[in-house]
Coordinates of C-alpha atoms and ligand atoms in Angstrom, one line a residue:
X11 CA 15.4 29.7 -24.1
X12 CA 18.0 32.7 -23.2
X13 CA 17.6 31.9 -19.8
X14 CA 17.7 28.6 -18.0
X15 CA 16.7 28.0 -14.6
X16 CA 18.2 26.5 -12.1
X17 CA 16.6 23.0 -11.1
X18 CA 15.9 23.9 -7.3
X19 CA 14.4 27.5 -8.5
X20 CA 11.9 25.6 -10.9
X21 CA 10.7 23.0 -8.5
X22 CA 9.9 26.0 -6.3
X23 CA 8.1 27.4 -9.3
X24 CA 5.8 24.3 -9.6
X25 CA 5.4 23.5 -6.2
X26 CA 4.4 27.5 -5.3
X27 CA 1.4 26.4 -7.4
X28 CA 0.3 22.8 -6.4
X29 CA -2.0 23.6 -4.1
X30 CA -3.7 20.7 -2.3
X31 CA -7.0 19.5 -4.2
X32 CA -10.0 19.8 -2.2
X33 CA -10.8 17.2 1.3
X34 CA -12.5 13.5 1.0
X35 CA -13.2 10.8 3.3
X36 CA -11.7 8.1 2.0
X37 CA -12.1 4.2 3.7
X38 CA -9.1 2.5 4.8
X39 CA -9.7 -0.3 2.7
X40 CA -9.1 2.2 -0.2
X41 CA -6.3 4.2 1.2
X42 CA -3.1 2.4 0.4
X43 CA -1.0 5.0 -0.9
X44 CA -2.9 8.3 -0.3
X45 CA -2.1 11.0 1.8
X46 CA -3.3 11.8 5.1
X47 CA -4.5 15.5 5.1
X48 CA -5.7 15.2 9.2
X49 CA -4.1 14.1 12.6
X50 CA -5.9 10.6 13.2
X51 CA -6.0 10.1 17.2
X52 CA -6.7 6.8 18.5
X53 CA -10.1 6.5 20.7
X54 CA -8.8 3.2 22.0
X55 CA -5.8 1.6 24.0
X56 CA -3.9 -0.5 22.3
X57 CA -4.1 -3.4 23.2
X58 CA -7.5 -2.3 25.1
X59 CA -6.8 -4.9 28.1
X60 CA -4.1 -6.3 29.4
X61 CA -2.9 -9.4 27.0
X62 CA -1.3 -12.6 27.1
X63 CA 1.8 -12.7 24.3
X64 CA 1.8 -16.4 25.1
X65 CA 0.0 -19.9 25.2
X66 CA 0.8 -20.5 29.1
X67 CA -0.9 -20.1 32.1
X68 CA -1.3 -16.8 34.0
X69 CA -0.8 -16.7 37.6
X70 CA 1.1 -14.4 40.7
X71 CA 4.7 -14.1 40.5
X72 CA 5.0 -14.6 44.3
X73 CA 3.3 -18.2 44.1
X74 CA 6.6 -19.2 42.1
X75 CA 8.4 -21.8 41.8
X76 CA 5.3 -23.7 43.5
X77 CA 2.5 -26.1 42.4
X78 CA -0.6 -24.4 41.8
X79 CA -4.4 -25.4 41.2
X80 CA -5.6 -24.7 37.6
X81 CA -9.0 -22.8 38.4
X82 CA -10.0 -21.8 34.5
X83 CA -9.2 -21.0 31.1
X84 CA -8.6 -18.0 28.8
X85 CA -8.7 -18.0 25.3
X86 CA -8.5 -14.7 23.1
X87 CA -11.8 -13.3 22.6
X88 CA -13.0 -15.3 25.8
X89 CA -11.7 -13.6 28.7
X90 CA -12.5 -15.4 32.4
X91 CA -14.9 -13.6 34.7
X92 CA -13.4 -15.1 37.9
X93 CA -9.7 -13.0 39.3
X94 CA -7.0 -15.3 40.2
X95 CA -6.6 -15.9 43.9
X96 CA -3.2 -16.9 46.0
X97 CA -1.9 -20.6 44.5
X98 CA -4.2 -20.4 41.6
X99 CA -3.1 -20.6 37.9
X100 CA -5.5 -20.1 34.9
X101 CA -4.5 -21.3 31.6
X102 CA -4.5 -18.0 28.6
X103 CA -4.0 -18.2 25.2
X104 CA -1.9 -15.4 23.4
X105 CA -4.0 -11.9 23.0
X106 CA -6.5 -13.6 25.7
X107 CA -7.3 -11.0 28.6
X108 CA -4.9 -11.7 31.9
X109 CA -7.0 -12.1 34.4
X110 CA -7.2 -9.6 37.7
X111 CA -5.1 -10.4 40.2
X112 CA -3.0 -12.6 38.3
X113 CA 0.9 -10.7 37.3
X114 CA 2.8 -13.0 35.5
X115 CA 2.1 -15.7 32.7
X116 CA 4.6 -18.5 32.6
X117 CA 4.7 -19.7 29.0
X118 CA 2.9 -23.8 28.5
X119 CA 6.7 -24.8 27.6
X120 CA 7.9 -23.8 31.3
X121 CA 5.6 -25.7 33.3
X122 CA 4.9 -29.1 34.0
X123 CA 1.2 -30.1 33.0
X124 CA -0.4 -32.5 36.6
X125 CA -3.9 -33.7 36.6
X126 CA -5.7 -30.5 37.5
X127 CA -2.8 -28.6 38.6
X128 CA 0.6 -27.0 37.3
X129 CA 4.1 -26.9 38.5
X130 CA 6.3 -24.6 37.9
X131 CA 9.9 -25.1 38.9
X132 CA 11.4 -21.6 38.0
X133 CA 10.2 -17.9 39.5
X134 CA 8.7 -15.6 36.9
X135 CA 9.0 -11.5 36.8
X136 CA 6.1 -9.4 37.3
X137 CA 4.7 -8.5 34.0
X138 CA 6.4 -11.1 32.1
X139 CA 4.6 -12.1 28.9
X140 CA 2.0 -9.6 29.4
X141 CA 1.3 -6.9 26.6
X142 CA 0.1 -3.9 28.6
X143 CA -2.9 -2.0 28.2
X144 CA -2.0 0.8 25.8
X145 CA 1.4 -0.3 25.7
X146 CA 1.5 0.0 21.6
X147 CA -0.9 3.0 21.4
X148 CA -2.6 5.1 24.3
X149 CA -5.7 6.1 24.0
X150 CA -6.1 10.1 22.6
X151 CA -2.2 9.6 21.5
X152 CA -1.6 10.5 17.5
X153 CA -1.2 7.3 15.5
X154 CA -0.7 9.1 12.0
X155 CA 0.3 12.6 11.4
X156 CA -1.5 15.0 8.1
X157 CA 1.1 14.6 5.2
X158 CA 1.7 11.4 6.4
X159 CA 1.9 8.3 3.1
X160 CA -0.2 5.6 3.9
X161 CA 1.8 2.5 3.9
X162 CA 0.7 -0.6 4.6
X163 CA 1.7 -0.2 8.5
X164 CA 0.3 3.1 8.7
X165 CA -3.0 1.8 7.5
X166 CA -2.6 -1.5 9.7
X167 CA -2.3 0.8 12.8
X168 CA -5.1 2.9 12.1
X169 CA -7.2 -0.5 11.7
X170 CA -6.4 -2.0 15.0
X171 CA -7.4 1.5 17.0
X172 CA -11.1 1.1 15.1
X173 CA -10.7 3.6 12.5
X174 CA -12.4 3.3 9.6
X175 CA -12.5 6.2 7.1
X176 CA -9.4 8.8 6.7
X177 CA -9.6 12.3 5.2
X178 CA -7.3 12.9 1.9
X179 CA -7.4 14.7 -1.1
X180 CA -9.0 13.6 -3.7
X181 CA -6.6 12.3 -6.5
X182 CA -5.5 14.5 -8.8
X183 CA -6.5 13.5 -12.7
X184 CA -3.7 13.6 -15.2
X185 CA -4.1 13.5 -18.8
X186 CA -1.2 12.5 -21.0
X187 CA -0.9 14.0 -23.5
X188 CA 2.1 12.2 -26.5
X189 CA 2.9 14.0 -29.5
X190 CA 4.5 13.2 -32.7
X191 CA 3.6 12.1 -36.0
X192 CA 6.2 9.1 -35.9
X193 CA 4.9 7.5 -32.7
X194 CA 2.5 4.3 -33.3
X195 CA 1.1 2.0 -30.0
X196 CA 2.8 -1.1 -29.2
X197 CA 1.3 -4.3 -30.8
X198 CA 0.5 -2.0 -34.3
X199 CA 2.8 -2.4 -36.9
X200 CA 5.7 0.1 -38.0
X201 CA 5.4 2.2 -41.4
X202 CA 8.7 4.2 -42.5
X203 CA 10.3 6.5 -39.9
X204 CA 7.9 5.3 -37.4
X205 CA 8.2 4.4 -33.9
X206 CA 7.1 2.7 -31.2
X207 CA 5.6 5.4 -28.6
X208 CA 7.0 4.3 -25.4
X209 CA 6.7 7.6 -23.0
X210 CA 3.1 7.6 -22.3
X211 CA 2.8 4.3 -20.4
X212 CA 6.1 5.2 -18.1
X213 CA 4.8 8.7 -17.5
X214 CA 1.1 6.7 -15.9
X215 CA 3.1 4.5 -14.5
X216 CA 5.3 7.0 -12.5
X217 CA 2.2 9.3 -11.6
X218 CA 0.0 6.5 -11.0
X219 CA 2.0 5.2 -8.3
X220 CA 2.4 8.8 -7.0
X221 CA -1.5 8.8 -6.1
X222 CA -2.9 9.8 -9.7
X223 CA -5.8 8.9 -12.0
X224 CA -4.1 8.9 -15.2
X225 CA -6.6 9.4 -18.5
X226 CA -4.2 8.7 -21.7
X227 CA -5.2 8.7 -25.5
X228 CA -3.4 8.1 -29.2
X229 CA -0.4 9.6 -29.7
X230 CA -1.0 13.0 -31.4
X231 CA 0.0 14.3 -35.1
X232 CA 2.3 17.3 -35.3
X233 CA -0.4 19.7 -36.8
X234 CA -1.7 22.6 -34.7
X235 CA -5.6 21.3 -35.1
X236 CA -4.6 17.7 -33.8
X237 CA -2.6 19.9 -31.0
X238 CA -5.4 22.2 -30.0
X239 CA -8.3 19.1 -30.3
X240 CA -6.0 17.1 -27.7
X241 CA -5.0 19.7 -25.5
X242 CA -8.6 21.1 -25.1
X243 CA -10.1 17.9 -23.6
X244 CA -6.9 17.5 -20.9
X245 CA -7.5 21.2 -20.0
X246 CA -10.0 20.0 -18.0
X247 CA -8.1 17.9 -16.0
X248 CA -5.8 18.6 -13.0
X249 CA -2.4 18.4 -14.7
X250 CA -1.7 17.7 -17.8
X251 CA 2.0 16.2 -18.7
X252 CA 2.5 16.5 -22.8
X253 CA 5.4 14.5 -24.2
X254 CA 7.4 16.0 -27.0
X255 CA 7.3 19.2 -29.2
X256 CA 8.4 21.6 -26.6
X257 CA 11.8 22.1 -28.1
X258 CA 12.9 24.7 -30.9
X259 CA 12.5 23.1 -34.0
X260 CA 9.5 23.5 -36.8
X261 CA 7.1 20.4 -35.6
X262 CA 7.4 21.5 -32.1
X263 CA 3.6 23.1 -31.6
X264 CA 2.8 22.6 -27.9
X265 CA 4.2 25.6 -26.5
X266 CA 2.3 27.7 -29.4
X267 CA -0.6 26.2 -29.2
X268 CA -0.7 26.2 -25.9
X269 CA -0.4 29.7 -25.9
X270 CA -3.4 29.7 -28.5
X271 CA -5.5 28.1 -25.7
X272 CA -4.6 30.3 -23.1
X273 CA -2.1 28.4 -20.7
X274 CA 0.3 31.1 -19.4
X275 CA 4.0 29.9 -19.4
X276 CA 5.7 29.6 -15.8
X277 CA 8.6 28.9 -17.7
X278 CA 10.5 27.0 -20.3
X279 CA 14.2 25.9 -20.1
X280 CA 16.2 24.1 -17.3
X281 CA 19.7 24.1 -16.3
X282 CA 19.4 20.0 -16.8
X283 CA 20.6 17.2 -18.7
X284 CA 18.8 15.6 -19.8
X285 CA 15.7 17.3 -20.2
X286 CA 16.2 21.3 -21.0
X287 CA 13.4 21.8 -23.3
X288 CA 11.1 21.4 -20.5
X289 CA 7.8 23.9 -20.0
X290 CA 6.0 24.8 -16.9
X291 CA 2.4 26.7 -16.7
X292 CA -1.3 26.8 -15.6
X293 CA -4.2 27.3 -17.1
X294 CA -6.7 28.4 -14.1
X295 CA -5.9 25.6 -11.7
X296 CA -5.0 23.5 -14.0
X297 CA -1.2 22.6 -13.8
X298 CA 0.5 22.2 -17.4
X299 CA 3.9 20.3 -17.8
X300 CA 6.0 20.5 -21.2
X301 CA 8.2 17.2 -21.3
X302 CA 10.5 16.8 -24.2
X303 CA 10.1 13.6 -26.5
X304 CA 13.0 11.7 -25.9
X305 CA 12.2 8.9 -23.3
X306 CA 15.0 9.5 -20.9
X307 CA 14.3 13.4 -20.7
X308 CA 10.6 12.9 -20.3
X309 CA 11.3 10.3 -17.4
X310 CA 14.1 12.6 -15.9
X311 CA 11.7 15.5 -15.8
X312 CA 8.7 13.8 -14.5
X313 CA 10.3 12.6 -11.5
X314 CA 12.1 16.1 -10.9
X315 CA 8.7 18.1 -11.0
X316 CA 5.8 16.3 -12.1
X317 CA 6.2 14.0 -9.4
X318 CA 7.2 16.0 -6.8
X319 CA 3.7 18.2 -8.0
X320 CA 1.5 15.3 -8.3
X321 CA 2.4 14.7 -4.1
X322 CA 2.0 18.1 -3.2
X323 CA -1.5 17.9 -4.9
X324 CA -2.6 15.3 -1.8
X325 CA -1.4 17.2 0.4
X326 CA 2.1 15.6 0.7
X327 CA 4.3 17.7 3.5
X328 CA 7.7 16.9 1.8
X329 CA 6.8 16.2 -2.3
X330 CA 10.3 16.6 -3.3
X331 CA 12.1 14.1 -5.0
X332 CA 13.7 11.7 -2.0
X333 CA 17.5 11.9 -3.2
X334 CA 19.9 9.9 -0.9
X335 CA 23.8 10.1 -0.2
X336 CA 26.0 7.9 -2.0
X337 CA 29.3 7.4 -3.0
X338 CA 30.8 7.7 -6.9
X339 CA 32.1 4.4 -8.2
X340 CA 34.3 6.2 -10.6
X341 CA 35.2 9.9 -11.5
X342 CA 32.1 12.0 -14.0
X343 CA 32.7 15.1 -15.9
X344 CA 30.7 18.4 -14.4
X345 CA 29.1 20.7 -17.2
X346 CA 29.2 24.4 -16.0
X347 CA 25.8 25.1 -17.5
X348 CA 23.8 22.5 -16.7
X349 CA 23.2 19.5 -13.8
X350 CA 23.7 16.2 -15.3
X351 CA 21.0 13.6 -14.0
X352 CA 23.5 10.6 -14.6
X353 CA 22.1 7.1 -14.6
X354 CA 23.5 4.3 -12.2
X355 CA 23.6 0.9 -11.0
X356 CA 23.2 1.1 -7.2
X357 CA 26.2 -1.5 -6.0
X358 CA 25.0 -1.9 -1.6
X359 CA 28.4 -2.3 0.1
X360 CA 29.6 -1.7 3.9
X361 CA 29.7 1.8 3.5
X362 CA 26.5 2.6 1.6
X363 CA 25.5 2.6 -2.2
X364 CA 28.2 2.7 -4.4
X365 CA 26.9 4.8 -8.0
X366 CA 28.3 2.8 -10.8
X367 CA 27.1 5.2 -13.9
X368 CA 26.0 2.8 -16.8
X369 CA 27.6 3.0 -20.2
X370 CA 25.0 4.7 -22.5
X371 CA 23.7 8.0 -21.1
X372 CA 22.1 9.3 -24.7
X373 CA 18.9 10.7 -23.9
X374 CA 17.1 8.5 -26.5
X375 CA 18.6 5.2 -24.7
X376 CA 15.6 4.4 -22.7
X377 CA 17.0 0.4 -23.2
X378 CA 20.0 1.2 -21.5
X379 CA 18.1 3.4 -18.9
X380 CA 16.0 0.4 -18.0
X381 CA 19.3 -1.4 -16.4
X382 CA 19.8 1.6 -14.1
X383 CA 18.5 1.9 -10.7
X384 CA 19.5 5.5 -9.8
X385 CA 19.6 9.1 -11.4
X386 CA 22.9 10.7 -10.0
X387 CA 22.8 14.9 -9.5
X388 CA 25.8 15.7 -10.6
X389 CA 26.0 20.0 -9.9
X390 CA 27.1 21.7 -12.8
X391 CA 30.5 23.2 -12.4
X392 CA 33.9 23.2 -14.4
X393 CA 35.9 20.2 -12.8
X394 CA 35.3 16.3 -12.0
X395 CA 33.2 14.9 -9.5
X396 CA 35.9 12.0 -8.3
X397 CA 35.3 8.5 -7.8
X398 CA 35.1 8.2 -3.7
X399 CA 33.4 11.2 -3.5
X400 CA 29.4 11.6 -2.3
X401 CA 26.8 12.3 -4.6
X402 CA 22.9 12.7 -4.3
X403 CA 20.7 9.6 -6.2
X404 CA 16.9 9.3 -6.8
X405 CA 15.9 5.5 -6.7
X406 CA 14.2 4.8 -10.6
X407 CA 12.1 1.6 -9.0
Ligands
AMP779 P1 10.6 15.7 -29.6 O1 10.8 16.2 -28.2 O2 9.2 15.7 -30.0 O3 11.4 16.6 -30.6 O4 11.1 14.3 -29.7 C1 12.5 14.0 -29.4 C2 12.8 12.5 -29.8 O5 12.1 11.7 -28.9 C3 12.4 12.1 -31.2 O6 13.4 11.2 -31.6 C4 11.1 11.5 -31.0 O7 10.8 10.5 -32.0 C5 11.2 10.8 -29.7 N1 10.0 10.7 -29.0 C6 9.1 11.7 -28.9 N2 8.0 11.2 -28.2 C7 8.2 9.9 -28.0 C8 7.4 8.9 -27.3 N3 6.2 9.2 -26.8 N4 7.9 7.7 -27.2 C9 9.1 7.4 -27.8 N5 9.9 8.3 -28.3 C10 9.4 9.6 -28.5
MG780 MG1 8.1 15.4 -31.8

């Protein structure tokens, strides 16, 4: 690991080779969280007609203040066939269709209710309380771009202008791939030396919630056979993220056996902490990440390039990692090698988030990791970043 590469240079490496995984239609009902890989233009005006936003009584804004014959009713879905002449008034319902000729709707608690008639004391504006046609969305006008998340509003808006299916990609498949002799599952008991294995569920929860199928097995031993037996069957998958045994010492068979199977190297080493050991490569298509074993490493370099590759995958227009400004609660040391990925509490004040770096930043503490909200870049360099001054953060929800 002579040389170790910069962080933004690596990203660049991975994302040069996420290409976007082939086209599906996908139904909306299905598409929370994908990725729109097409314009979607709306066929229809929203709202289609001309709409009540309130329980009142439509009428002309030049019969006002007056008292004016009630000649019908409106309720949504039941629109009045009959336009509204001079001194007429006909009673709508929110979202029912304002009848022609009338231009106003005065709402129920602004008029006075007579037999078969309505006063109403106060004039009106035109166009009050009416919702115009196509005043949310016109019709042929883009309501969601390609690269575009789905989020729940996205998906609400392409709903209410009729449309049913989107394209995306299809979701990339990601097998997990945990090595080490020591690790046993949760809810199994511990033998000497052992551990619990804690990386693979974090890891599918991360990349699951970027868009991926996740396929996950038993931890692995540290023998070359168990090594090649695993890797073979997540070779076939779109990416596949190992965990541990990427670093220099004797147990430490992925990058070898890798090798063995044929995945060619992009790299291996990052100017990071934590998380140097980490290995980049492909193997035909296939996307191949190299995470070290200790839990705040693995997490630190999944959401710096797995992530970030798993995004680009569907199609995502901007898949790097979302950092934001804040502001340093207190001063941190720079390293001149590497970048420091420093956890925080995120404290909201009038002037934006305040980084409060939590005490134990070991790379093993995933405990202490679990209090944070934030990994803080700090650049490498020779001096102190001061408290006060402005720092990048990655959210860690
Ligand atoms: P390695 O990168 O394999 O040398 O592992 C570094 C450290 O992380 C060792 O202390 C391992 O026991 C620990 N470790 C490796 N994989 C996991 C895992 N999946 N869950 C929890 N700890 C792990
Ligand atoms: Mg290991």
């Amino acid at each position: 690991m002579a040389v170790l590469l910069p962080v933004a240079e690596a990203l660049v490496r991975v994302l040069e080779r996420a290409e976007p995984l082939s086209r599906e239609f996908v139904g909306i009902d299905r598409a929370a969280g994908r990725i729109l890989v097409e314009d979607v233009l709306s066929p229809v005006d929203l709202p289609p007609f001309p709409s009540s936003s309130m329980d009142g009584y439509a009428v002309r804004a030049a019969d006002l203040p007056g008292i004016l014959n009630v000649v019908g009713s409106v309720a949504a879905g039941r629109p009045e066939s009959r336009s509204l002449a001079a001194g007429e008034a006909i009673e709508i319902s929110t979202g029912g269709v304002v009848p022609d000729g009338a231009d106003t709707v005065v709402p129920v608690e602004h008029v006075c209710v007579l037999a078969e008639q309505v006063e109403i004391l106060a004039p009106a504006g035109l166009g009050d309380n009416i919702r115009g046609l196509g005043g949310d969305i016109a019709a042929g006008s883009t309501v969601a771009r390609a690269g575009e998340l789905l989020t729940p509003a996205r998906l609400a808006a392409l709903a209410a202008c009729g449309t049913a299916n989107v394209t995306a990609c299809r979701a990339p498949r990601v097998a997990i791939v945990v090595t080490g002799t020591e690790l046993r599952a949760p809810g199994q008991s511990l033998g000497p030396g052992e551990i619990y294995e804690s990386n693979g569920v974090m890891l599918a929860a991360v990349l699951e919630r970027a868009g991926a199928i996740v396929e996950r097995a038993q931890a692995t031993e540290d023998t070359e056979e168990a090594h090649a037996r695993a890797l073979e069957s997540a070779l076939t998958a779109d990416v596949v993220v190992t965990s541990g045994g990427v670093s220099v010492g004797p147990h430490d068979l992925v990058r070898k056996v890798q090798a063995r199977l044929g995945v060619e190297e992009v790299f291996w080493g990052v100017a990071m902490r934590p998380g140097k050991p980490l290995a980049f490569g492909v193997y035909g298509k296939t996307l191949v990440f190299g995470l070290p074993g200790n839990p705040v490493s693995s997490l630190v370099g999944c959401l710096l390039f797995v992530r970030p590759a798993i995004l680009a995958l569907q199609g995502h227009l901007s898949p790097e990692p979302a950092f934001r400004p804040g502001v340093l609660s207190a001063a941190v040391r720079q390293r001149p090698e590497r970048d420091d990925f420093v956890r925080a509490t995120v404290v909201w004040t009038d002037d934006g988030a305040s980084l409060v770096p939590i005490l134990g930043q070991e790379s093993h503490m995933i405990g202490h990791t679990s209090a944070a909200d934030a990994i803080v870049h700090v650049p490498r360099g020779e001096g102190m970043l001061e408290g006060g001054s402005t720092a990048r953060f990655l959210r860690l929800d």
